[in-house]
Short mmCIF file of C-alpha atoms and ligand atoms in Angstrom, two decimals:
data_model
loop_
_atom_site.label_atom_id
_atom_site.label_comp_id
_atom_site.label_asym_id
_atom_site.label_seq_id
_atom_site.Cartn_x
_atom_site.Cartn_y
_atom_site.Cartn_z
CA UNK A 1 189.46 86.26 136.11
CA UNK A 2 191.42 89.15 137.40
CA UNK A 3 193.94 88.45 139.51
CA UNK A 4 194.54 91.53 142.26
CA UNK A 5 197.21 92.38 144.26
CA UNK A 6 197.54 90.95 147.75
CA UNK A 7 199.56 90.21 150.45
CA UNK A 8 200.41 86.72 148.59
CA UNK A 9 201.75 87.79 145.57
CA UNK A 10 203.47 91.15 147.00
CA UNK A 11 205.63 88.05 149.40
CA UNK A 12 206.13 85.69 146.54
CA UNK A 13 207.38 88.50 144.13
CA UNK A 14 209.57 89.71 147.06
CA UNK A 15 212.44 91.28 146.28
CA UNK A 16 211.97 91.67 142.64
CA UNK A 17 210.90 94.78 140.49
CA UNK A 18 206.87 95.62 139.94
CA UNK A 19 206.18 97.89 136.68
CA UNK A 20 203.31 100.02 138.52
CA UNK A 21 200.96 101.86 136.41
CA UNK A 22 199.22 104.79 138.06
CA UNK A 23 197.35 107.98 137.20
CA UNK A 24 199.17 111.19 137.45
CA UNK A 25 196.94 112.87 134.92
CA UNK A 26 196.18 115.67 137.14
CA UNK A 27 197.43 118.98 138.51
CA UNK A 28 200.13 117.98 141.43
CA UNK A 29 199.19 121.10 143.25
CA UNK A 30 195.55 120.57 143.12
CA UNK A 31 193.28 118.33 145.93
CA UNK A 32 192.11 115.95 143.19
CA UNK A 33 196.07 115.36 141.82
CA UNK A 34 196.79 114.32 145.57
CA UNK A 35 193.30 112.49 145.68
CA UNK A 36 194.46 110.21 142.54
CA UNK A 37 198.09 109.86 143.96
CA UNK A 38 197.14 109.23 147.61
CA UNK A 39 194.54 106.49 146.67
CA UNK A 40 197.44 104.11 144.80
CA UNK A 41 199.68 104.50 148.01
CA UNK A 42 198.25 101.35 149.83
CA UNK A 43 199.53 99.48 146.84
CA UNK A 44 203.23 100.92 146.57
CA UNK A 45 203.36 100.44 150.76
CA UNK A 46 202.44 96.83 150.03
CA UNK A 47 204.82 96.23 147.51
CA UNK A 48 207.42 97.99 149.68
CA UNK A 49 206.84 96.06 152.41
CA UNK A 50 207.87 93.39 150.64
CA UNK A 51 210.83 95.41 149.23
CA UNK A 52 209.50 95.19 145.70
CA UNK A 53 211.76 97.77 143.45
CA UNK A 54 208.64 99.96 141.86
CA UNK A 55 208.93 100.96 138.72
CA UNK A 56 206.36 103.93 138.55
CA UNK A 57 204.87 104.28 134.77
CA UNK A 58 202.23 107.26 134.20
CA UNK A 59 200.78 109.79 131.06
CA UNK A 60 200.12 113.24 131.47
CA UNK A 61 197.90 115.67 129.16
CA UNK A 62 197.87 114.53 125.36
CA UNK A 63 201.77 115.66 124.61
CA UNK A 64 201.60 117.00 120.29
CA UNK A 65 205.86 116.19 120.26
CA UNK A 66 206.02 119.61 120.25
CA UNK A 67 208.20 122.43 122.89
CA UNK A 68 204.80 122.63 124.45
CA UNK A 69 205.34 119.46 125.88
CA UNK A 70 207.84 120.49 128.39
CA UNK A 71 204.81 121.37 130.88
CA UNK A 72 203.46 117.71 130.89
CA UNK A 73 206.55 116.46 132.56
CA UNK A 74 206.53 114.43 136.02
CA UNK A 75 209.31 115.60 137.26
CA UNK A 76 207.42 117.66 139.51
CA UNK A 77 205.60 114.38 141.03
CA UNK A 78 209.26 113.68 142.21
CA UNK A 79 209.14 115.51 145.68
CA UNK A 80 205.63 114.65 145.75
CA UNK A 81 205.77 111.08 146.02
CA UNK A 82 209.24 111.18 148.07
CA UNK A 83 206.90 112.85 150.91
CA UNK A 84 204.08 110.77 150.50
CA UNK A 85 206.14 107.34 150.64
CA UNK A 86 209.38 108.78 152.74
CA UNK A 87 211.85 107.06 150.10
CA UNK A 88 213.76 108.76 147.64
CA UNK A 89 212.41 108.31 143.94
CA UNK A 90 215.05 108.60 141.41
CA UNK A 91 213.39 109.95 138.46
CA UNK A 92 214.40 108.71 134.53
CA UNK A 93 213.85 110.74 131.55
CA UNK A 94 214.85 108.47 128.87
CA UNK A 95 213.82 106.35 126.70
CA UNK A 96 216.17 104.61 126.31
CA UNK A 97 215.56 101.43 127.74
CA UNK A 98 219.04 99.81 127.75
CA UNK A 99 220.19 102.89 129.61
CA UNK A 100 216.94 102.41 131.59
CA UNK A 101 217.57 98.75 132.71
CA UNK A 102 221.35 100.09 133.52
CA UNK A 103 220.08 102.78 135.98
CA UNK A 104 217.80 100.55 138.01
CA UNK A 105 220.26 97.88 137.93
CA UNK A 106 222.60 100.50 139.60
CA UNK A 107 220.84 103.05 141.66
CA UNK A 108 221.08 103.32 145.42
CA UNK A 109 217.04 104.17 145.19
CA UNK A 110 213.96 101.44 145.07
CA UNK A 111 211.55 103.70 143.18
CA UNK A 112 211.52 104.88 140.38
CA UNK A 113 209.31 107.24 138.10
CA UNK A 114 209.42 107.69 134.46
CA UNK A 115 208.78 110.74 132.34
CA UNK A 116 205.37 111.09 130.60
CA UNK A 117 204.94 107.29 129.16
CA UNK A 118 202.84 109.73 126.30
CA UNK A 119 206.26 111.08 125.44
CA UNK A 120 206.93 107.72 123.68
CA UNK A 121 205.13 107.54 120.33
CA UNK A 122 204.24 103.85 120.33
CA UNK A 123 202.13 104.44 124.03
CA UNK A 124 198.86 105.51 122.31
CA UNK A 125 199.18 103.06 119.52
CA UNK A 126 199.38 100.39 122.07
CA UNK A 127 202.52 99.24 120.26
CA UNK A 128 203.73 96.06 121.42
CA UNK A 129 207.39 96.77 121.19
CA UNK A 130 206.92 99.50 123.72
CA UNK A 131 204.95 96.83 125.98
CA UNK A 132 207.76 94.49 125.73
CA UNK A 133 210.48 96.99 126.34
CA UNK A 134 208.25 98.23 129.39
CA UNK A 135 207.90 95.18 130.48
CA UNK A 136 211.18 94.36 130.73
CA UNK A 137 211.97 96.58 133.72
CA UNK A 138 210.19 94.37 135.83
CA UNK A 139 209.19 90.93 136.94
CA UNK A 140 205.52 91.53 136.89
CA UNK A 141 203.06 94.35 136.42
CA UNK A 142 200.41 95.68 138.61
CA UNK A 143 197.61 98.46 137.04
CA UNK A 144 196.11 100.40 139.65
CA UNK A 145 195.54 102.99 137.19
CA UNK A 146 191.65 102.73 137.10
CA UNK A 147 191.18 106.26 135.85
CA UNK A 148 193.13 105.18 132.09
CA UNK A 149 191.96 101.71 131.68
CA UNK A 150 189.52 103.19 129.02
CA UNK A 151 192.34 103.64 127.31
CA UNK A 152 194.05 100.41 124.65
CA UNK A 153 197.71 101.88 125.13
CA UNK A 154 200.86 100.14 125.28
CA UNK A 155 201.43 101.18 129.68
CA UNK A 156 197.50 99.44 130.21
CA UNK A 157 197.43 96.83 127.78
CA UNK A 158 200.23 95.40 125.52
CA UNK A 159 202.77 95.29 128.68
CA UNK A 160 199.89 92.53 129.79
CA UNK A 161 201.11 90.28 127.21
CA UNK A 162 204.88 90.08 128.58
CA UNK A 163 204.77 89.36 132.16
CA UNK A 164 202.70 88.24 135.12
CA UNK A 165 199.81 91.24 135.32
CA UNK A 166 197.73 92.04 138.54
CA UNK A 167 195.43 94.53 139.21
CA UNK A 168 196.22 97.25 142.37
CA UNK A 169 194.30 97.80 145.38
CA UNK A 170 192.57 100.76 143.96
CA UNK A 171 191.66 98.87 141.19
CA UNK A 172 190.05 96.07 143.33
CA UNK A 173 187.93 98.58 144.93
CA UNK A 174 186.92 100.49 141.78
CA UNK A 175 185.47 97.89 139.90
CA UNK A 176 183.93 96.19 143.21
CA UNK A 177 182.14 99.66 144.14
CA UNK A 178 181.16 100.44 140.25
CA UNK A 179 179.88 96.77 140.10
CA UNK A 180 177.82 97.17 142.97
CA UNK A 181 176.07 99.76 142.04
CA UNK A 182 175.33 98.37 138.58
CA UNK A 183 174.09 95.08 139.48
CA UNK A 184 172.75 94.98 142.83
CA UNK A 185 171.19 98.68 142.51
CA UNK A 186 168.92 99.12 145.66
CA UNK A 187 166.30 100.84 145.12
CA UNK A 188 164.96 104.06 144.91
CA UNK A 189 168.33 104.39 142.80
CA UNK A 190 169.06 108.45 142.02
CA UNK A 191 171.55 109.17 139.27
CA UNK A 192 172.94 112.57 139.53
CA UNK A 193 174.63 113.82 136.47
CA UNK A 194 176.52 117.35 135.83
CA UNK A 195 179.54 118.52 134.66
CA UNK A 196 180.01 120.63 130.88
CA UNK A 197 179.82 117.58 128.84
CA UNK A 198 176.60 115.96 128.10
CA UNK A 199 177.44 113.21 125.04
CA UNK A 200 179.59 111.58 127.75
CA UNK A 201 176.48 111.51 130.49
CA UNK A 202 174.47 110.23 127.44
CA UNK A 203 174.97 106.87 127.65
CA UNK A 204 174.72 106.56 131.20
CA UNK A 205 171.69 107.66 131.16
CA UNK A 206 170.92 105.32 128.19
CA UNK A 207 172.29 102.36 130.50
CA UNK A 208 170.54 103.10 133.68
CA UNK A 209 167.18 103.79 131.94
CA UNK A 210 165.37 101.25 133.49
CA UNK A 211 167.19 100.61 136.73
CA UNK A 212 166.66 104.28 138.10
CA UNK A 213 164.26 105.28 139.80
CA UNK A 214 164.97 109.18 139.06
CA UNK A 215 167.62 111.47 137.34
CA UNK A 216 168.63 114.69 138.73
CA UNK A 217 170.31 116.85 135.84
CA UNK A 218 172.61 120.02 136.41
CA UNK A 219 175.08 121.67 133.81
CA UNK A 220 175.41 120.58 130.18
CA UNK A 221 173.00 117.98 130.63
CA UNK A 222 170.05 119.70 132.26
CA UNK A 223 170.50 122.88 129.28
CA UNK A 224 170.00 120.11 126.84
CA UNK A 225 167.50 119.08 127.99
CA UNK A 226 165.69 122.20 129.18
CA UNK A 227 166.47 122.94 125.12
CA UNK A 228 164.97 119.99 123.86
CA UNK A 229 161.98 121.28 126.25
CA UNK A 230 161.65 124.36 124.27
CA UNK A 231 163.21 126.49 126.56
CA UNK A 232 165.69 129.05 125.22
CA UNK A 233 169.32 128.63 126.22
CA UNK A 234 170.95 132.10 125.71
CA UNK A 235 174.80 131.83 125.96
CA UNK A 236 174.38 128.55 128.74
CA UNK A 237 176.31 125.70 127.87
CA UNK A 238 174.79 123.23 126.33
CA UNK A 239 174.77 120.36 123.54
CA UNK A 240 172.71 121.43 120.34
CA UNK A 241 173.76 118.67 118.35
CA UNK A 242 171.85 116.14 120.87
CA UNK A 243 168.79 118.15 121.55
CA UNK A 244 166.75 115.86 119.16
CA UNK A 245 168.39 113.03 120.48
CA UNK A 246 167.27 113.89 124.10
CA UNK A 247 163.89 114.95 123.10
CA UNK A 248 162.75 111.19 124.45
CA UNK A 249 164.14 112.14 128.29
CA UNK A 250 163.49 115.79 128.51
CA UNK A 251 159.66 115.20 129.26
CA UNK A 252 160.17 112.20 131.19
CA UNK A 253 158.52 112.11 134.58
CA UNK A 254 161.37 110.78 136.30
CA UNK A 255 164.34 112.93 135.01
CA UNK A 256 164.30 115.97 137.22
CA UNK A 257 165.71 119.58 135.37
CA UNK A 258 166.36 123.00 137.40
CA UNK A 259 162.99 124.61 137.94
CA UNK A 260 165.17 127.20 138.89
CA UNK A 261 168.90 128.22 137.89
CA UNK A 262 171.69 130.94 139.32
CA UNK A 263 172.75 132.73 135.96
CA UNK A 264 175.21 135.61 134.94
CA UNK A 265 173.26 137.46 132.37
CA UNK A 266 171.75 134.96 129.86
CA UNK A 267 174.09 132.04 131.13
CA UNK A 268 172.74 129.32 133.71
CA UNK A 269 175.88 128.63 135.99
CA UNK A 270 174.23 126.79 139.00
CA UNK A 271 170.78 125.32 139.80
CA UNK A 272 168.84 127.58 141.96
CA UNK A 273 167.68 127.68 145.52
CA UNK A 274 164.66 126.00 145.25
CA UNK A 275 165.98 122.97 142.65
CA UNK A 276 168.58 122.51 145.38
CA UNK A 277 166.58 121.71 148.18
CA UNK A 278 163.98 119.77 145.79
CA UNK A 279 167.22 117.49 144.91
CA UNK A 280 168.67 117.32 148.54
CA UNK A 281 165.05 115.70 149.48
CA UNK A 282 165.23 113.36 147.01
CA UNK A 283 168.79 112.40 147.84
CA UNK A 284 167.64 111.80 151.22
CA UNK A 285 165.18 108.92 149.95
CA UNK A 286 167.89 107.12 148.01
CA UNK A 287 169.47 103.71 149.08
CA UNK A 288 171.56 103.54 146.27
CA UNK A 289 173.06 107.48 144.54
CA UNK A 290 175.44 107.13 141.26
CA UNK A 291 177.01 111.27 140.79
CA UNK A 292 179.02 112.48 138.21
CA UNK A 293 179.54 116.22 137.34
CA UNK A 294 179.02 118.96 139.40
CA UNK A 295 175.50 121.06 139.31
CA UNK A 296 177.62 124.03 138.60
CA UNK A 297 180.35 126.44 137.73
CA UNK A 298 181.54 125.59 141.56
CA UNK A 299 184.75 127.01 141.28
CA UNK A 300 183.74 130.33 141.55
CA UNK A 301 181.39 132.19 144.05
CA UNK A 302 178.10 132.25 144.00
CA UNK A 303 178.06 129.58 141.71
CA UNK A 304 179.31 126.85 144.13
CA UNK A 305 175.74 126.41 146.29
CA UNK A 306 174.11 123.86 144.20
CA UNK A 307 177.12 121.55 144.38
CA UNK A 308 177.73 122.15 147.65
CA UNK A 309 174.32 121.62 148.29
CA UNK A 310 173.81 117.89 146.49
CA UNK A 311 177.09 117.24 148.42
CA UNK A 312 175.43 118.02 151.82
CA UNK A 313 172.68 116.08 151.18
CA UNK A 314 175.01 112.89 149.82
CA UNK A 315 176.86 113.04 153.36
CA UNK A 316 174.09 113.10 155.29
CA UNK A 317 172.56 109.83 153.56
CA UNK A 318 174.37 107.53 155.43
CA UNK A 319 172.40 104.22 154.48
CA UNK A 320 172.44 104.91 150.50
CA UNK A 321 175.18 103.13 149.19
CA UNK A 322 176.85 106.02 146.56
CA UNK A 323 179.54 106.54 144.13
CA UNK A 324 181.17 109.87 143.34
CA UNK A 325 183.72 110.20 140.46
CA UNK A 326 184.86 112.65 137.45
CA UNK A 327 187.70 114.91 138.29
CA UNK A 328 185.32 117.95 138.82
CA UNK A 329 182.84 116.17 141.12
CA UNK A 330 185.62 114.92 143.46
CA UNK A 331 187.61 118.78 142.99
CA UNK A 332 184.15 120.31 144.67
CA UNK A 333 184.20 117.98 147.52
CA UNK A 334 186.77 120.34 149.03
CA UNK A 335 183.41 122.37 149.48
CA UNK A 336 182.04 120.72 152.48
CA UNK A 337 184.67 118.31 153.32
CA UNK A 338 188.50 116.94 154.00
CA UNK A 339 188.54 114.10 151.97
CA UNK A 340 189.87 111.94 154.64
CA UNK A 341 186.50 112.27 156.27
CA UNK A 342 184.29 110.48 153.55
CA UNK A 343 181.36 108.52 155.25
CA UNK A 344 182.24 104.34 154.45
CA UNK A 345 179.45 104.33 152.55
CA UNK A 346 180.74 106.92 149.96
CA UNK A 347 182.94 105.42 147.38
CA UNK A 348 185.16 108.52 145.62
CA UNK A 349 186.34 107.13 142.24
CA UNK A 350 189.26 108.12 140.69
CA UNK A 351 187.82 107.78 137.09
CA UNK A 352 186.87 110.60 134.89
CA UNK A 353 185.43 109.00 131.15
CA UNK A 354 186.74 105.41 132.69
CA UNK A 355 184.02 105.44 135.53
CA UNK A 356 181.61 106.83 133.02
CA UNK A 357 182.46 103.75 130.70
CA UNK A 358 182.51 101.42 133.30
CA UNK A 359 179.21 102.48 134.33
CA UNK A 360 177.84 102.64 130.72
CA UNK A 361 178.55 98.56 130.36
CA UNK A 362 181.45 99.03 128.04
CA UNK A 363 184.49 96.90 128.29
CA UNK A 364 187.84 98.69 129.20
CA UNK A 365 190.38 97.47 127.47
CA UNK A 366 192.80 97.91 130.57
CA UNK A 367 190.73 95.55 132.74
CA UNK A 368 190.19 93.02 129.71
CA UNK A 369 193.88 93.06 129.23
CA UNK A 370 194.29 91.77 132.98
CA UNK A 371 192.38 88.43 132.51
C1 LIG B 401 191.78 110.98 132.76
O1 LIG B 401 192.24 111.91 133.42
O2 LIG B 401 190.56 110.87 132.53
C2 LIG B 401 192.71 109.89 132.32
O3 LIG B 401 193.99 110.13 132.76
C3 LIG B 401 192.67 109.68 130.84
O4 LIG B 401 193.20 110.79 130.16
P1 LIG B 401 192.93 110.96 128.59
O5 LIG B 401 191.49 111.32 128.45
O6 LIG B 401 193.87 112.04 128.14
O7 LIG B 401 193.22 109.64 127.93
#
């Protein structure tokens, strides 16, 4: 069992220092790098409330130990958080942890963020060395880092082994939305998939095979599988290597392709007109909607109607119970909405390939490690 961070443990642990793992993976001057930061602030109020010293942990990027590296800092997440949780956050770019320990022990400041935990070679290797000297800047450890606990490194898991681990208040609600919608499915149950990638949609399409009532495919996915229907591709983006393998869905009466598409010369970069409003009725049916991946290349104009389209129709469902997530997806909600407007019964999930695991019945290691 999982135990999650509450009011409880935040007062018994009062006064002492929390490791805190969150997610900065993301672009701190983009909407979806503020989505991911402003989600884990119930958890650092709690703990602050309590006056629980934080010791912030995150990655950014894949760093190669090389000058290039420079750019994945966090220092910029500095100011960032300072506004967001009106405290000062003194920021540490060693790794050394003796001088680490020394500064904490010392500084005026309860918060604290260190560099790029991916700057330390034994992170991705899950070394346990790492784990223990991570551990030991804190009493206990809290992971409310749902969007890397796909990932077996030292920050998710091997700190687990070293002190008292909880999981965050994001976390709590990720896997209880993303459970929800896995086992108790109400039916009819639309799966909307998108995005560039299509090996990563695979499997969730493999998982919710029999459980959905109907598919609605944009992007990657839909080209592959308007390939494997025969249908030429020109320069779209697609996945030849699985066109065989997606042979068995592409004729399927319940997995819906564009029967039109918005294209620039012989590239499809949006469903069309017609596909849109075919989708946004079904939508409208659903009691239970699972999206991930937008329908288009959103980010630029005209290509944006599709996705803005499927997110019309998803807001104005309001007895569907529905789960958004993948970076991209929750970027293009800026579309049609502030995000502090999303309807209760729209869960926005901060996971990229972790939601996409989740979803696909694999175990992630960073919620294993927590039991
Ligand atoms: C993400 O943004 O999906 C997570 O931060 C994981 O990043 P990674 O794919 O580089 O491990």
């Amino acid at each position: 069992m999982i135990k999650f961070l509450n009011e409880g443990i935040a007062k018994k642990y009062k006064g002492k220092t929390c490791v805190l793992r969150i997610d900065l993976n993301v672009d701190p001057k983009t909407d979806e790098g503020l989505f991911r930061l402003h989600s884990v602030l119930p958890t650092i109020a709690l703990l602050r409330k309590y006056h629980v010293r934080v010791v912030i942990v995150s990655h950014k990027g894949r760093p190669t130990h090389s000058a290039a590296d420079k750019k994945l800092s966090l220092k910029p997440f500095v100011s960032i958080i300072e506004k967001e949780i009106e405290e000062s956050v003194a920021f540490i770019r060693t790794f050394n942890f003796e001088e680490i320990r020394e500064t904490i022990g010392s500084a005026k400041q309860d918060v604290f963020l260190l560099e790029n935990i991916r700057f330390c070679a034994g992170e991705e290797r899950n070394d346990k060395k790492l784990g223990k000297l991570l551990a030991g800047l804190g009493d206990f450890y809290v992971n409310d880092a749902f969007a890397v606990s796909h990932r077996e490194h030292a920050s998710v898991c091997a700190i687990t082994d070293f002190i008292p681990s909880f999981g965050g208040l994001q976390l709590e609600k990720e896997i209880k939305n993303l459970k929800g919608v896995m086992t108790r499915p109400e039916s009819p149950l639309v799966v909307v998939l998108g995005g560039a990638k299509t090996n990563d949609k695979l499997p969730l399409i493999e998982q919710f095979w029999k459980k959905a009532d109907m598919f609605l495919l944009g992007g990657g996915p839909s080209n592959t599988l308007l390939a494997a229907q025969g249908i030429p591709m020109g320069d779209s983006l697609y996945d030849a290597k699985l066109v065989t393998k997606v042979r068995k869905y592409a004729f399927a009466a319940n997995v819906f392709t564009p029967s039109d598409t918005a294209s620039r010369g012989t590239k499809i970069l949006d469903i069309g007109p017609e596909t849109a409003k075919e989708y946004a009725e079904i939508i409208k049916t659903a009691k239970t909607i699972i999206w991930n991946g937008p329908m288009g290349l959103f980010e630029k104009k005209p290509f944006e109607k599709g996705t803005a389209a499927l997110w019309k129709a998803i807001l104005a469902n309001k007895k569907a119970v529905t789960v958004v997530g993948g970076g991209e997806t929750i970027a293009s909600s800026c579309l049609v909405m502030n995000r502090c407007k999303v309807p209760a019964n729209v869960f926005l999930s901060t996971g990229g390939g972790a939601m996409l695991e989740y979803l696909s019945d694999k175990k992630l290691p960073g919620i294993i490690a927590l039991r």
